[in-house]
PDB file of C-alpha atoms in Angstrom:
ATOM      1  CA  MET A  28     -20.738   0.465   1.395  1.00  0.00           C
ATOM      2  CA  LEU A  29     -18.882  -2.129   3.805  1.00  0.00           C
ATOM      3  CA  CYS A  30     -19.562  -2.308   6.945  1.00  0.00           C
ATOM      4  CA  ILE A  31     -16.875  -2.711   9.556  1.00  0.00           C
ATOM      5  CA  GLY A  32     -17.395  -4.298  12.870  1.00  0.00           C
ATOM      6  CA  LEU A  33     -16.540  -6.254  15.720  1.00  0.00           C
ATOM      7  CA  HIS A  34     -18.328  -9.902  16.259  1.00  0.00           C
ATOM      8  CA  PRO A  35     -20.130  -9.274  18.861  1.00  0.00           C
ATOM      9  CA  ARG A  36     -18.503 -12.706  20.244  1.00  0.00           C
ATOM     10  CA  GLY A  37     -14.731 -10.793  19.970  1.00  0.00           C
ATOM     11  CA  LEU A  38     -16.179  -8.058  22.812  1.00  0.00           C
ATOM     12  CA  ASP A  39     -15.538  -8.069  26.523  1.00  0.00           C
ATOM     13  CA  TYR A  40     -18.677  -7.261  27.531  1.00  0.00           C
ATOM     14  CA  SER A  41     -17.773  -6.986  31.367  1.00  0.00           C
ATOM     15  CA  ARG A  42     -16.864  -3.626  29.868  1.00  0.00           C
ATOM     16  CA  MET A  43     -20.229  -2.445  28.775  1.00  0.00           C
ATOM     17  CA  PRO A  44     -22.645  -0.843  30.030  1.00  0.00           C
ATOM     18  CA  ASP A  45     -25.157  -2.614  32.472  1.00  0.00           C
ATOM     19  CA  GLY A  46     -27.374  -5.433  31.260  1.00  0.00           C
ATOM     20  CA  LEU A  47     -25.518  -5.098  28.017  1.00  0.00           C
ATOM     21  CA  ASP A  48     -24.511  -8.810  26.205  1.00  0.00           C
ATOM     22  CA  GLU A  49     -23.888 -10.545  23.246  1.00  0.00           C
ATOM     23  CA  ALA A  50     -27.424 -11.962  22.756  1.00  0.00           C
ATOM     24  CA  ALA A  51     -28.604  -8.005  23.259  1.00  0.00           C
ATOM     25  CA  PHE A  52     -26.158  -6.591  21.361  1.00  0.00           C
ATOM     26  CA  THR A  53     -26.452  -8.643  18.454  1.00  0.00           C
ATOM     27  CA  ALA A  54     -30.172  -7.874  18.227  1.00  0.00           C
ATOM     28  CA  ARG A  55     -29.282  -4.191  18.590  1.00  0.00           C
ATOM     29  CA  VAL A  56     -27.294  -5.167  15.257  1.00  0.00           C
ATOM     30  CA  GLU A  57     -30.321  -7.794  13.459  1.00  0.00           C
ATOM     31  CA  ALA A  58     -31.595  -4.719  13.769  1.00  0.00           C
ATOM     32  CA  GLY A  59     -29.761  -2.116  12.646  1.00  0.00           C
ATOM     33  CA  ASN A  60     -29.115  -4.701  10.049  1.00  0.00           C
ATOM     34  CA  ALA A  61     -32.754  -4.449   9.071  1.00  0.00           C
ATOM     35  CA  ALA A  62     -33.188  -0.524   9.087  1.00  0.00           C
ATOM     36  CA  LEU A  63     -29.947  -0.784   6.768  1.00  0.00           C
ATOM     37  CA  ARG A  64     -32.266  -2.855   4.532  1.00  0.00           C
ATOM     38  CA  GLU A  65     -35.422  -0.609   4.356  1.00  0.00           C
ATOM     39  CA  ALA A  66     -33.627   1.984   4.357  1.00  0.00           C
ATOM     40  CA  GLY A  67     -32.410   0.552   0.735  1.00  0.00           C
ATOM     41  CA  PHE A  68     -28.969   0.492   1.790  1.00  0.00           C
ATOM     42  CA  ASP A  69     -27.406  -2.834   0.006  1.00  0.00           C
ATOM     43  CA  THR A  70     -24.335  -3.104   2.924  1.00  0.00           C
ATOM     44  CA  VAL A  71     -21.844  -5.833   3.003  1.00  0.00           C
ATOM     45  CA  HIS A  72     -20.865  -7.170   6.755  1.00  0.00           C
ATOM     46  CA  CYS A  73     -17.373  -7.517   8.133  1.00  0.00           C
ATOM     47  CA  TRP A  74     -16.794  -8.927  10.776  1.00  0.00           C
ATOM     48  CA  ILE A  75     -13.419  -8.848  12.436  1.00  0.00           C
ATOM     49  CA  ASP A  76     -11.732 -10.296  15.554  1.00  0.00           C
ATOM     50  CA  THR A  77      -9.164  -7.478  17.639  1.00  0.00           C
ATOM     51  CA  SER A  78      -6.418  -8.732  15.754  1.00  0.00           C
ATOM     52  CA  PRO A  79      -5.522  -5.731  13.763  1.00  0.00           C
ATOM     53  CA  ASP A  80      -3.205  -7.716  11.189  1.00  0.00           C
ATOM     54  CA  ARG A  81      -6.527 -10.546  10.502  1.00  0.00           C
ATOM     55  CA  ALA A  82      -8.837  -7.617  10.198  1.00  0.00           C
ATOM     56  CA  GLU A  83      -6.975  -6.235   7.881  1.00  0.00           C
ATOM     57  CA  ALA A  84      -6.627  -9.180   5.698  1.00  0.00           C
ATOM     58  CA  ALA A  85     -10.193  -9.328   6.218  1.00  0.00           C
ATOM     59  CA  VAL A  86     -10.855  -5.573   4.969  1.00  0.00           C
ATOM     60  CA  ARG A  87      -8.277  -6.435   2.506  1.00  0.00           C
ATOM     61  CA  LYS A  88     -10.353  -9.985   0.499  1.00  0.00           C
ATOM     62  CA  GLN A  89     -13.194  -7.508   0.902  1.00  0.00           C
ATOM     63  CA  LEU A  90     -11.905  -4.675  -1.236  1.00  0.00           C
ATOM     64  CA  GLN A  91     -10.657  -7.160  -3.685  1.00  0.00           C
ATOM     65  CA  GLU A  92     -14.039  -8.700  -3.771  1.00  0.00           C
ATOM     66  CA  CYS A  93     -16.221  -5.299  -4.808  1.00  0.00           C
ATOM     67  CA  ALA A  94     -15.547  -2.340  -4.906  1.00  0.00           C
ATOM     68  CA  PHE A  95     -17.628   0.350  -2.166  1.00  0.00           C
ATOM     69  CA  GLY A  96     -17.245   4.154  -2.245  1.00  0.00           C
ATOM     70  CA  LEU A  97     -18.173   4.741   1.420  1.00  0.00           C
ATOM     71  CA  ALA A  98     -17.254   2.636   4.249  1.00  0.00           C
ATOM     72  CA  ILE A  99     -18.449   1.813   8.182  1.00  0.00           C
ATOM     73  CA  ILE A 100     -16.519   1.502  11.323  1.00  0.00           C
ATOM     74  CA  GLY A 101     -18.166   0.484  14.424  1.00  0.00           C
ATOM     75  CA  ALA A 102     -17.597   2.206  17.320  1.00  0.00           C
ATOM     76  CA  GLY A 103     -16.374  -0.822  19.023  1.00  0.00           C
ATOM     77  CA  VAL A 104     -13.152   0.046  16.781  1.00  0.00           C
ATOM     78  CA  ARG A 105     -12.769   3.517  17.824  1.00  0.00           C
ATOM     79  CA  LEU A 106     -14.328   3.681  20.944  1.00  0.00           C
ATOM     80  CA  LEU A 107     -11.767   1.413  23.557  1.00  0.00           C
ATOM     81  CA  PRO A 108      -8.612   2.396  23.837  1.00  0.00           C
ATOM     82  CA  GLU A 109      -7.338  -0.755  23.728  1.00  0.00           C
ATOM     83  CA  ASN A 110      -8.150  -0.630  19.595  1.00  0.00           C
ATOM     84  CA  THR A 111      -6.145   2.319  18.730  1.00  0.00           C
ATOM     85  CA  LEU A 112      -3.926   0.378  17.107  1.00  0.00           C
ATOM     86  CA  LEU A 113      -6.920  -1.854  14.929  1.00  0.00           C
ATOM     87  CA  PHE A 114      -8.358   1.926  14.142  1.00  0.00           C
ATOM     88  CA  GLU A 115      -5.320   3.143  12.697  1.00  0.00           C
ATOM     89  CA  ARG A 116      -4.860  -0.118  10.291  1.00  0.00           C
ATOM     90  CA  LEU A 117      -8.149  -0.832   9.282  1.00  0.00           C
ATOM     91  CA  VAL A 118      -8.443   3.176   8.650  1.00  0.00           C
ATOM     92  CA  ASN A 119      -4.857   3.073   6.538  1.00  0.00           C
ATOM     93  CA  VAL A 120      -6.407   0.022   4.104  1.00  0.00           C
ATOM     94  CA  LEU A 121      -9.318   1.527   3.611  1.00  0.00           C
ATOM     95  CA  THR A 122      -7.497   4.731   2.074  1.00  0.00           C
ATOM     96  CA  GLU A 123      -4.618   3.321   0.785  1.00  0.00           C
ATOM     97  CA  THR A 124      -6.990   0.650  -1.583  1.00  0.00           C
ATOM     98  CA  ALA A 125      -9.987   2.100  -2.203  1.00  0.00           C
ATOM     99  CA  PRO A 126      -8.824   5.505  -2.929  1.00  0.00           C
ATOM    100  CA  GLY A 127     -11.549   8.037  -2.661  1.00  0.00           C
ATOM    101  CA  ILE A 128     -13.696   6.294  -0.028  1.00  0.00           C
ATOM    102  CA  ARG A 129     -15.414   8.033   2.230  1.00  0.00           C
ATOM    103  CA  LEU A 130     -15.453   6.337   5.814  1.00  0.00           C
ATOM    104  CA  CYS A 131     -17.963   7.681   7.824  1.00  0.00           C
ATOM    105  CA  PHE A 132     -18.905   6.470  11.819  1.00  0.00           C
ATOM    106  CA  ASN A 133     -22.267   5.545  13.854  1.00  0.00           C
ATOM    107  CA  THR A 134     -22.125   6.190  17.921  1.00  0.00           C
ATOM    108  CA  ALA A 135     -24.823   2.651  17.926  1.00  0.00           C
ATOM    109  CA  PRO A 136     -25.933   0.476  15.814  1.00  0.00           C
ATOM    110  CA  GLU A 137     -29.416   2.242  15.970  1.00  0.00           C
ATOM    111  CA  ASN A 138     -27.643   4.715  13.664  1.00  0.00           C
ATOM    112  CA  THR A 139     -25.689   3.728  11.488  1.00  0.00           C
ATOM    113  CA  VAL A 140     -29.090   4.913   8.496  1.00  0.00           C
ATOM    114  CA  GLU A 141     -28.079   8.530  10.072  1.00  0.00           C
ATOM    115  CA  ALA A 142     -23.860   8.590   9.702  1.00  0.00           C
ATOM    116  CA  LEU A 143     -24.757   6.658   6.140  1.00  0.00           C
ATOM    117  CA  ARG A 144     -27.263   8.930   5.192  1.00  0.00           C
ATOM    118  CA  ARG A 145     -24.278  12.546   6.206  1.00  0.00           C
ATOM    119  CA  TRP A 146     -21.839  10.844   3.680  1.00  0.00           C
ATOM    120  CA  ILE A 147     -24.560   9.143   0.548  1.00  0.00           C
ATOM    121  CA  GLN A 148     -25.973  13.453   0.001  1.00  0.00           C
ATOM    122  CA  ALA A 149     -23.036  14.885   0.914  1.00  0.00           C
TER     123      ALA A 149
END
């Protein structure tokens, strides 16, 4: 499974809920990754920045190295209006390069396992 998300250092924390900073978010992501491992998911993480060109190149590189049946695109990419083009590019490169891939979406690092299970069991 391919996990695509904005690198924690690339987020604008001034727009996030009170108390969320890079250290707090990184800790949440690490806890989510631990939950994935505990649930038995074999994941490859693809950290991206907000440049659609660089993000697309990073995802294409991962797709060349390994075949994936499932990909998750993090909420930081999907929920911020300024990342609409980035999100579109990622969806299009995934469906173009890996026909038949299933996409799933979480709303926070804490519910990534739940998001994946919706499509693993489908």
